[in-house]
Short mmCIF file of C-alpha atoms in Angstrom, two decimals:
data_model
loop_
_atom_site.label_atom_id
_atom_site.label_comp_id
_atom_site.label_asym_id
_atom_site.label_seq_id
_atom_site.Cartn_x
_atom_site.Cartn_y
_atom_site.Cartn_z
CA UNK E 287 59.61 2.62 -10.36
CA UNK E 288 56.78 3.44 -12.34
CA UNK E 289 54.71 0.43 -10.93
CA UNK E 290 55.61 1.44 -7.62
CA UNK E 291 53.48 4.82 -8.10
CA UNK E 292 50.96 2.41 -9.72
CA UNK E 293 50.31 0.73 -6.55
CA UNK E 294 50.47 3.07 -4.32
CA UNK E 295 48.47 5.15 -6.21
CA UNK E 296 45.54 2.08 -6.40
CA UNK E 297 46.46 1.86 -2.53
CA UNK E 298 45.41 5.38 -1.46
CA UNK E 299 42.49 4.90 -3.41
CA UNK E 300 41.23 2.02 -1.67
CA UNK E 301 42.32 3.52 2.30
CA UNK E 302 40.20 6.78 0.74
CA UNK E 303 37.25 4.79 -0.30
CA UNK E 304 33.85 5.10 1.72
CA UNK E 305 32.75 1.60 3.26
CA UNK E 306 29.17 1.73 3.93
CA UNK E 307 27.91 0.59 7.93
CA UNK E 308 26.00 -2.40 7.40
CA UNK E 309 22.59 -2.32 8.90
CA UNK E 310 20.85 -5.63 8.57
CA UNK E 311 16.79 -5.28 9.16
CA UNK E 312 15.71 -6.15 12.67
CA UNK E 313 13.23 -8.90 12.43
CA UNK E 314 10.50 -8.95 15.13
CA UNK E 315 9.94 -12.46 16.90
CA UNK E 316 6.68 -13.32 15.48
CA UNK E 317 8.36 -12.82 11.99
CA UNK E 318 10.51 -14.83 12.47
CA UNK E 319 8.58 -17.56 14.09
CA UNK E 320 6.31 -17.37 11.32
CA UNK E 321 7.41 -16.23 8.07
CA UNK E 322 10.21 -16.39 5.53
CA UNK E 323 13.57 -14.01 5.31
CA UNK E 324 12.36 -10.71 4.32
CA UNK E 325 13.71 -10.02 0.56
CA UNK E 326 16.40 -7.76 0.72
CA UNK E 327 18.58 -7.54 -2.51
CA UNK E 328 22.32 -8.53 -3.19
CA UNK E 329 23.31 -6.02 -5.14
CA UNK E 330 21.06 -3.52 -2.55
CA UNK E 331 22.17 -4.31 1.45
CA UNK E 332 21.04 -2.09 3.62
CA UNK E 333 23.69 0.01 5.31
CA UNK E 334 23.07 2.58 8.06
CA UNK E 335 24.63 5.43 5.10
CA UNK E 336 22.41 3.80 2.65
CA UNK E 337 19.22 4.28 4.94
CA UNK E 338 20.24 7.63 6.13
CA UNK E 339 20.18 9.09 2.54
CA UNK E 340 16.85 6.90 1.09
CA UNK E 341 15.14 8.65 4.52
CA UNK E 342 16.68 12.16 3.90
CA UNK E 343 15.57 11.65 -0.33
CA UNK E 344 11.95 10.13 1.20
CA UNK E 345 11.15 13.71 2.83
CA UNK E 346 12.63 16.56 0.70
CA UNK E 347 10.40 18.27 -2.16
CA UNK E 348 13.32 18.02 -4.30
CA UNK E 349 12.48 14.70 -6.43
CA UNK E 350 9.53 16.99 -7.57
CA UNK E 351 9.68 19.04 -10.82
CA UNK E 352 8.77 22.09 -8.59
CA UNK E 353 10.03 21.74 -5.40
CA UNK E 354 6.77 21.60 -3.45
CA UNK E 355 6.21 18.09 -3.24
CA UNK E 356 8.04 14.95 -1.49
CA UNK E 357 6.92 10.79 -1.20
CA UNK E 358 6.43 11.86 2.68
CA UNK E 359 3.39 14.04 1.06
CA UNK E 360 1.73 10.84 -0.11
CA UNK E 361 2.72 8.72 2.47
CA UNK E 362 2.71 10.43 5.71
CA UNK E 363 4.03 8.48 9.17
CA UNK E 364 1.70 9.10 10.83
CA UNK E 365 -0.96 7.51 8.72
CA UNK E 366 1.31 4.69 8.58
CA UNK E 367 2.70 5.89 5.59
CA UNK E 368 -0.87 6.39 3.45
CA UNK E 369 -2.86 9.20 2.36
CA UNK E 370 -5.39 10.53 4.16
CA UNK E 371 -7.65 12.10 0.77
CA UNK E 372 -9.55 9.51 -0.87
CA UNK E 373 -7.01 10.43 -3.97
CA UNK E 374 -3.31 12.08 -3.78
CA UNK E 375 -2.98 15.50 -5.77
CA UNK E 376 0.25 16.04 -7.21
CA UNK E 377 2.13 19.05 -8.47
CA UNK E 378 0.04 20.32 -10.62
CA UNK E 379 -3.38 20.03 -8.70
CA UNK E 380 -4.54 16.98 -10.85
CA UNK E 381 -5.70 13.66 -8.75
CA UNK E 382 -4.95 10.15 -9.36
CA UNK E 383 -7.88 7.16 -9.00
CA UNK E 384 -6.23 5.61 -6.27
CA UNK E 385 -5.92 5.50 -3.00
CA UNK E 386 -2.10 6.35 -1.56
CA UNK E 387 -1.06 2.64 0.00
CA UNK E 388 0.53 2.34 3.27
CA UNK E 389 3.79 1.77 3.46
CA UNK E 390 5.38 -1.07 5.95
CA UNK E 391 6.67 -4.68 6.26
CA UNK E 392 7.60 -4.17 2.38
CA UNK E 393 10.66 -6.21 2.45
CA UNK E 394 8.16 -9.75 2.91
CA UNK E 395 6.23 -9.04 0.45
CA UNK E 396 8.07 -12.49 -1.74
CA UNK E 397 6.34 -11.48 -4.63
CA UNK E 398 7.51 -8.32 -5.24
CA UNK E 399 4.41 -6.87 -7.42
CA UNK E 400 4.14 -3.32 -6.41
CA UNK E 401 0.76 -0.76 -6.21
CA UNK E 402 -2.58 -1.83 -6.37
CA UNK E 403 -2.34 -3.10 -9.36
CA UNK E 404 1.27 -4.87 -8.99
CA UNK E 405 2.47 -3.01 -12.84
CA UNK E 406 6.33 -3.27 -10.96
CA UNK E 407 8.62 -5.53 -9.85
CA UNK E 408 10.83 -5.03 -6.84
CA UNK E 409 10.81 -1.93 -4.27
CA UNK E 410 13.77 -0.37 -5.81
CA UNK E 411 11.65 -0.31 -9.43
CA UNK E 412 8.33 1.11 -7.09
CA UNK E 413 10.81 4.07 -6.12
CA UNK E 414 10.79 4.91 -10.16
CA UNK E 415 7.33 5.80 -11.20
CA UNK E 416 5.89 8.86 -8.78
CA UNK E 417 9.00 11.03 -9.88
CA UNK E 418 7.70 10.98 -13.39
CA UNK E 419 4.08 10.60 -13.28
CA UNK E 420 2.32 13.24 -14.32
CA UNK E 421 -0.13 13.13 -11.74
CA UNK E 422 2.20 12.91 -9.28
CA UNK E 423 5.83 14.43 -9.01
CA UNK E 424 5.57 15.62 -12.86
CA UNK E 425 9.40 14.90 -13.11
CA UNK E 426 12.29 13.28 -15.30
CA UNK E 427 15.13 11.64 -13.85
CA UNK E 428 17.28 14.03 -15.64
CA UNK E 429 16.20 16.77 -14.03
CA UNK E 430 16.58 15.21 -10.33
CA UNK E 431 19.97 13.48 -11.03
CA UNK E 432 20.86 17.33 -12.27
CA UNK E 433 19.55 19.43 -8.82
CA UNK E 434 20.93 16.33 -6.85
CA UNK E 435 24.58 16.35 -8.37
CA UNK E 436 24.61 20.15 -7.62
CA UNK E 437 23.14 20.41 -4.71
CA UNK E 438 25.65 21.29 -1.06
CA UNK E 439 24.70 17.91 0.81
CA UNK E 440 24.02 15.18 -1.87
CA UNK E 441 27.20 14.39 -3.72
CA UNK E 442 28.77 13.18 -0.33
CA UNK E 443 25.90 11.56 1.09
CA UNK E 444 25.90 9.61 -2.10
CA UNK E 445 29.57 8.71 -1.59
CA UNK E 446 28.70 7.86 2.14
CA UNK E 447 25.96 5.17 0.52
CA UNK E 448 27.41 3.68 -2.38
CA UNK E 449 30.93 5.09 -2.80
CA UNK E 450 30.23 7.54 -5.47
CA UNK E 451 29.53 10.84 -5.84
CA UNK E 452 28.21 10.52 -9.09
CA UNK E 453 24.23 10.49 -8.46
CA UNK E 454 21.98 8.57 -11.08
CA UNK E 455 18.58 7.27 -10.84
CA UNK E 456 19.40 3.71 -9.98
CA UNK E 457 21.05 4.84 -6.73
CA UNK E 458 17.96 7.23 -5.72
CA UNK E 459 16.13 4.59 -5.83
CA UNK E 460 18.32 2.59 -4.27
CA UNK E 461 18.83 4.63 -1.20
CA UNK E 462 14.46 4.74 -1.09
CA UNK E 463 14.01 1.28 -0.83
CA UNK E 464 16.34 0.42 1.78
CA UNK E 465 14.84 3.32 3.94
CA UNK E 466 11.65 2.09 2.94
CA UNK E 467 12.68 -1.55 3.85
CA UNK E 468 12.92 -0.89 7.84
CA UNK E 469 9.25 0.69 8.26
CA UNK E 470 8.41 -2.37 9.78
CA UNK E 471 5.26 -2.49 11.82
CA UNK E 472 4.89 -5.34 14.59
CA UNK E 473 3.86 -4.04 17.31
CA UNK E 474 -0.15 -3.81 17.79
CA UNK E 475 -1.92 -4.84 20.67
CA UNK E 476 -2.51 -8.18 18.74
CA UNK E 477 1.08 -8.94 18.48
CA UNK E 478 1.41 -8.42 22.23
CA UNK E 479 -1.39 -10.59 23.15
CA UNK E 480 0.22 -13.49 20.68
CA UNK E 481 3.75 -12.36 23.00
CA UNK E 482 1.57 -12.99 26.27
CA UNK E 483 2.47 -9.16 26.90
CA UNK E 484 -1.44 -7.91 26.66
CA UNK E 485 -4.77 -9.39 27.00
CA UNK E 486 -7.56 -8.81 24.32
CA UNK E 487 -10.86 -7.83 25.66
CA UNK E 488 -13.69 -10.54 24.58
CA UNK E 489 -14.84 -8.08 22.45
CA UNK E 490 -11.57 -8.39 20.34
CA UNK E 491 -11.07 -12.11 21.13
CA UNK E 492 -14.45 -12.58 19.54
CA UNK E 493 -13.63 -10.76 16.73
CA UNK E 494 -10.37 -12.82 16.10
CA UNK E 495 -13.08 -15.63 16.10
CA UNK E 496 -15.35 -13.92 13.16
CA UNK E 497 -12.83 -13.28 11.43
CA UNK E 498 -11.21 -16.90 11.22
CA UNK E 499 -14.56 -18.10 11.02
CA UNK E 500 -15.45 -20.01 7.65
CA UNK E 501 -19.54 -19.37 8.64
CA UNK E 502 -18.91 -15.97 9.87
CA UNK E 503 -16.34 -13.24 8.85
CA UNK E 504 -14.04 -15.84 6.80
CA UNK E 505 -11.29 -13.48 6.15
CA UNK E 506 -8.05 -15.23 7.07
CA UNK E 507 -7.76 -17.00 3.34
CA UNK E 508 -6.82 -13.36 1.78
CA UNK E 509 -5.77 -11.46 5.22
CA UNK E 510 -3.58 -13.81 7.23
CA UNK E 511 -4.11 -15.37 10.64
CA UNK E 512 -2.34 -15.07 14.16
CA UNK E 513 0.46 -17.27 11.94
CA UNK E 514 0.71 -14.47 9.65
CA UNK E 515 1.90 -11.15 11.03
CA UNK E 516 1.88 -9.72 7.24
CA UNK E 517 -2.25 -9.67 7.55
CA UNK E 518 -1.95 -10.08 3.93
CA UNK E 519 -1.65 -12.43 1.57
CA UNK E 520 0.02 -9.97 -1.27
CA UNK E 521 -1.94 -11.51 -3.46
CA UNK E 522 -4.81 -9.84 -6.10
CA UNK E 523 -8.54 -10.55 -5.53
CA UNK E 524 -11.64 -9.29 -7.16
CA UNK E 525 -12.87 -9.32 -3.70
CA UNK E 526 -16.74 -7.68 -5.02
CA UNK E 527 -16.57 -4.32 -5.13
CA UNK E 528 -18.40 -3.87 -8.57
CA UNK E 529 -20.52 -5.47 -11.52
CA UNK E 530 -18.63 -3.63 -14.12
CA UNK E 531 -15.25 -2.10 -13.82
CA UNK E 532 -14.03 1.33 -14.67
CA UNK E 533 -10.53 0.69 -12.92
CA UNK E 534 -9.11 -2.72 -14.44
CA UNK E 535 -6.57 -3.12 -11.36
CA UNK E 536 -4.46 -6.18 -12.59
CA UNK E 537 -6.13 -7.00 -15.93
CA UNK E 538 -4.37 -3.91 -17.21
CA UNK E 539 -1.44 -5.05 -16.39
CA UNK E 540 -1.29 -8.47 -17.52
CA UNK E 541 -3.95 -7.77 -20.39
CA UNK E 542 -5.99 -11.45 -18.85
CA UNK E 543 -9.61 -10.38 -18.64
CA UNK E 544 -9.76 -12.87 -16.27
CA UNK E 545 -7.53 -10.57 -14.21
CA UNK E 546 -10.04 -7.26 -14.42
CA UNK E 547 -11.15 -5.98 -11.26
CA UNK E 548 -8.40 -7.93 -9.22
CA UNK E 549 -6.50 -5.75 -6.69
CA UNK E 550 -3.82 -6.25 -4.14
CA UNK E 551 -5.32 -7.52 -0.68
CA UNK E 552 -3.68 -4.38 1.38
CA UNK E 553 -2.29 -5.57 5.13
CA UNK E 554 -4.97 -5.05 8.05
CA UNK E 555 -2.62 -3.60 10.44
CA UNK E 556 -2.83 0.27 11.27
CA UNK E 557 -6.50 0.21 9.81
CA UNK E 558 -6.71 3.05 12.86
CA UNK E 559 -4.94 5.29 10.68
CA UNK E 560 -4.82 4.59 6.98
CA UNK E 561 -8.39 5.73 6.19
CA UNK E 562 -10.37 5.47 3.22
CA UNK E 563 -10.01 1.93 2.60
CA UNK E 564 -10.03 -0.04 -0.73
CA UNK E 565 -7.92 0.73 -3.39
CA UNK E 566 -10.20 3.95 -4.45
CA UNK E 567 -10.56 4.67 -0.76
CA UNK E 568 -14.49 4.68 -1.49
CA UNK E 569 -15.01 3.60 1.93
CA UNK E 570 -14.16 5.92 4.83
CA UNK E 571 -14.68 3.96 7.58
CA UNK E 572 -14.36 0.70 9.00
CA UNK E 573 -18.36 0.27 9.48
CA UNK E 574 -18.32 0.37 5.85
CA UNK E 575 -15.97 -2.26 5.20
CA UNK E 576 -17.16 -4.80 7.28
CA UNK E 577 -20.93 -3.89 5.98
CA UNK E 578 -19.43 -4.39 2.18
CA UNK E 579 -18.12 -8.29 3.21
CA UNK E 580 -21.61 -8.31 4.75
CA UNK E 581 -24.20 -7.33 2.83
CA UNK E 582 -22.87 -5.58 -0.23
CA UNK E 583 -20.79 -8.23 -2.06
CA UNK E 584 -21.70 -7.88 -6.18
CA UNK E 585 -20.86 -10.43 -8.61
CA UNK E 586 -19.03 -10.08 -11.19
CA UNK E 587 -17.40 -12.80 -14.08
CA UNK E 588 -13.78 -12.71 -12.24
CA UNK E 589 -15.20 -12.29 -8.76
CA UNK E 590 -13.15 -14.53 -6.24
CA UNK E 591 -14.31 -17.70 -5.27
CA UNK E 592 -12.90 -17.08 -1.53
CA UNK E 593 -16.17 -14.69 -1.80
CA UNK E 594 -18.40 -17.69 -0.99
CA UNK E 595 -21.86 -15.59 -0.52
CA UNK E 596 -21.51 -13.23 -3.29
CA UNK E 597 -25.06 -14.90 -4.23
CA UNK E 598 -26.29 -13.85 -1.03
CA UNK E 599 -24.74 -10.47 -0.95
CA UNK E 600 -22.28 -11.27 1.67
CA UNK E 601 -21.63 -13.17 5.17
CA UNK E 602 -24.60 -11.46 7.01
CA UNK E 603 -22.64 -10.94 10.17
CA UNK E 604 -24.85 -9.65 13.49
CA UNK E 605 -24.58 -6.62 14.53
CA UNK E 606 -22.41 -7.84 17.72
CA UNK E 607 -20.54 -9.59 15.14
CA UNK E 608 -20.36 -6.86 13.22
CA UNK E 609 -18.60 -4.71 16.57
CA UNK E 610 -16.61 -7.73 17.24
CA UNK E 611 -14.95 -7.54 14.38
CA UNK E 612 -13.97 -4.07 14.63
CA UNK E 613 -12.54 -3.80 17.43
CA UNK E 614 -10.44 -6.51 16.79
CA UNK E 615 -9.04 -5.11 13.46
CA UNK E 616 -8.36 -1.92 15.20
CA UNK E 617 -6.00 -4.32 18.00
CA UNK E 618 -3.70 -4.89 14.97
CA UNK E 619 -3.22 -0.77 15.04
CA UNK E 620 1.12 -0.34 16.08
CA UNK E 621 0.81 3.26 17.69
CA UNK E 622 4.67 2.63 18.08
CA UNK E 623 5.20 2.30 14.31
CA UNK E 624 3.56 5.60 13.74
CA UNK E 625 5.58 7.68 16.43
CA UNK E 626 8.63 5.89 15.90
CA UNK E 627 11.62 8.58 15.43
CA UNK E 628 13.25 6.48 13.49
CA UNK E 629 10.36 7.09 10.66
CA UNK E 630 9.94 10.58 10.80
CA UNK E 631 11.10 13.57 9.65
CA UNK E 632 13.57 14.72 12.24
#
């Protein structure tokens, strides 16, 4: 008798039990025509509960010490998930030295080295620092897992996702990363052209063709081609910004000072609305940029050797060139990924 009770005891449990919705990422055609799987962890699936709270957690205030301040604050939709100050203040009015980074087509990056500087591994690890920094959310985990666990919404949303109501850290984050793993941007102007659903202007044609150009532009070998819809190469260049370096980027991190000054090549799509550019957003517009690859390369004792010219300052593009080039960056702009619903706080 008694193991009769047992099992129907272990029985209801199971018919009570939450089963998330799974929610596999939608992969656009030219990603998968082009590219590898996206990275999306076992013991992390994404499930439409699972999104549902990481989007709800992305846009409330309460992950800050105060109240005042969410990740949506830093990375705003629609500046495709970036910052549009050169440098993020957090709670307490102080600023970091970096520029906010966009946030989209994060589940391909196969390396998973997060921030400029690539100091974490995996999304779900990314979600951990702001909350604490000091510069940023000014937080501990205690606190949040605290307001969370007694807060009127949370302790069943948290069921919902993962089957417990019990809310630690390791689910927050959780819940973050698979919302942040479907802000996936892939639908520019560019990507329609390469769908034979848009024509370029020869303007932006030409600029394709400075940009894969070796004796012009050459900037597919860090920034991807038309058979790379990342525009990235997630990969860390000292790509000759300075002689000297105040800001280490990845030589901090690994302690190599072969590795100082080397910085994650960010993705060239949305460059229409992620403004200042470079990782201490010291350039506010696009002019500047292309101007830096042109003229204003400086060498430096780790400075890439994909910057060829350094010697002679840069490429020396003409000034049509120079317009060319522009306008074809801006065709990799997705006005759909910034006014998608789906990303915003509603």
């Amino acid at each position: 008798m008694l193991l009769f009770f047992i099992c129907i005891s272990c029985s209801n449990e199971s018919v009570n039990k939450y089963v998330p919705t799974p929610s596999p990422l939608q992969i656009p055609q030219l990603f998968q025509d082009n590219i590898l799987a996206p990275v999306v962890p076992i013991n992390n699936p994404q499930t439409v509960e699972g999104i549902a709270l990481g989007k709800k957690l992305f846009f409330d205030p309460i992950l800050s010490a105060d109240n005042t301040q969410a990740c949506a604050d830093c990375h705003a939709p629609e500046k495709a998930f970036s910052d549009a100050d050169r440098f993020s203040d957090g709670i307490d009015g102080f600023f970091g030295n970096r520029n906010a980074m966009p946030l989209f087509n994060l589940a391909w990056n196969y390396d998973e080295k997060f921030f400029w500087d690539g100091r974490v591994f995996s999304l779900e690890h990314q979600a951990f620092l702001p909350v604490t920094d000091p510069l940023e959310m000014h937080n501990t985990w205690k606190q949040v897992e605290q307001k969370l666990q007694q807060h009127s919404e949370y302790p069943n949303l948290f069921e919902q996702a993962f089957g417990t109501s019990t809310i630690d850290s390791t689910l927050v984050t959780k819940a973050i990363a698979q919302f942040e793993r479907i802000l996936i941007s892939s639908n520019s102007k560019f990507d329609k052209h390469l769908l034979n659903k848009a024509t370029l202007t020869p303007q932006e044609l030409n600029g394709f063709n400075v940009f894969m150009d070796e004796t012009r532009g050459d900037c597919f070998h860090c920034h991807g081609s038309d058979k790379n819809p990342l525009w990235t190469d997630n990969i860390f260049h000292n790509n000759g910004l300075d002689v000297t370096f105040t800001d280490l980027g990845l030589g901090k991190v690994t302690g190599d000072p072969a590795d100082n000054g080397k910085f994650k090549s960010p993705s060239l799509r949305n460059l229409a609305f992620t403004a200042p550019y470079m990782h201490d957003g010291r350039f506010t517009t696009l002019e500047e940029v292309i101007n830096h690859y042109s003229e204003g390369l400086q060498n430096s004792p780790t400075i890439d050797p994909l910057m060829k010219k350094v010697a002679q300052g840069g490429v020396h593009l003409s000034a049509q060139d120079k317009a060319d080039l522009k306008a074809f960056l801006l065709s990799l702009s997705d006005y759909e990924f910034i006014n998608n619903s789906a990303f915003s706080n509603q």
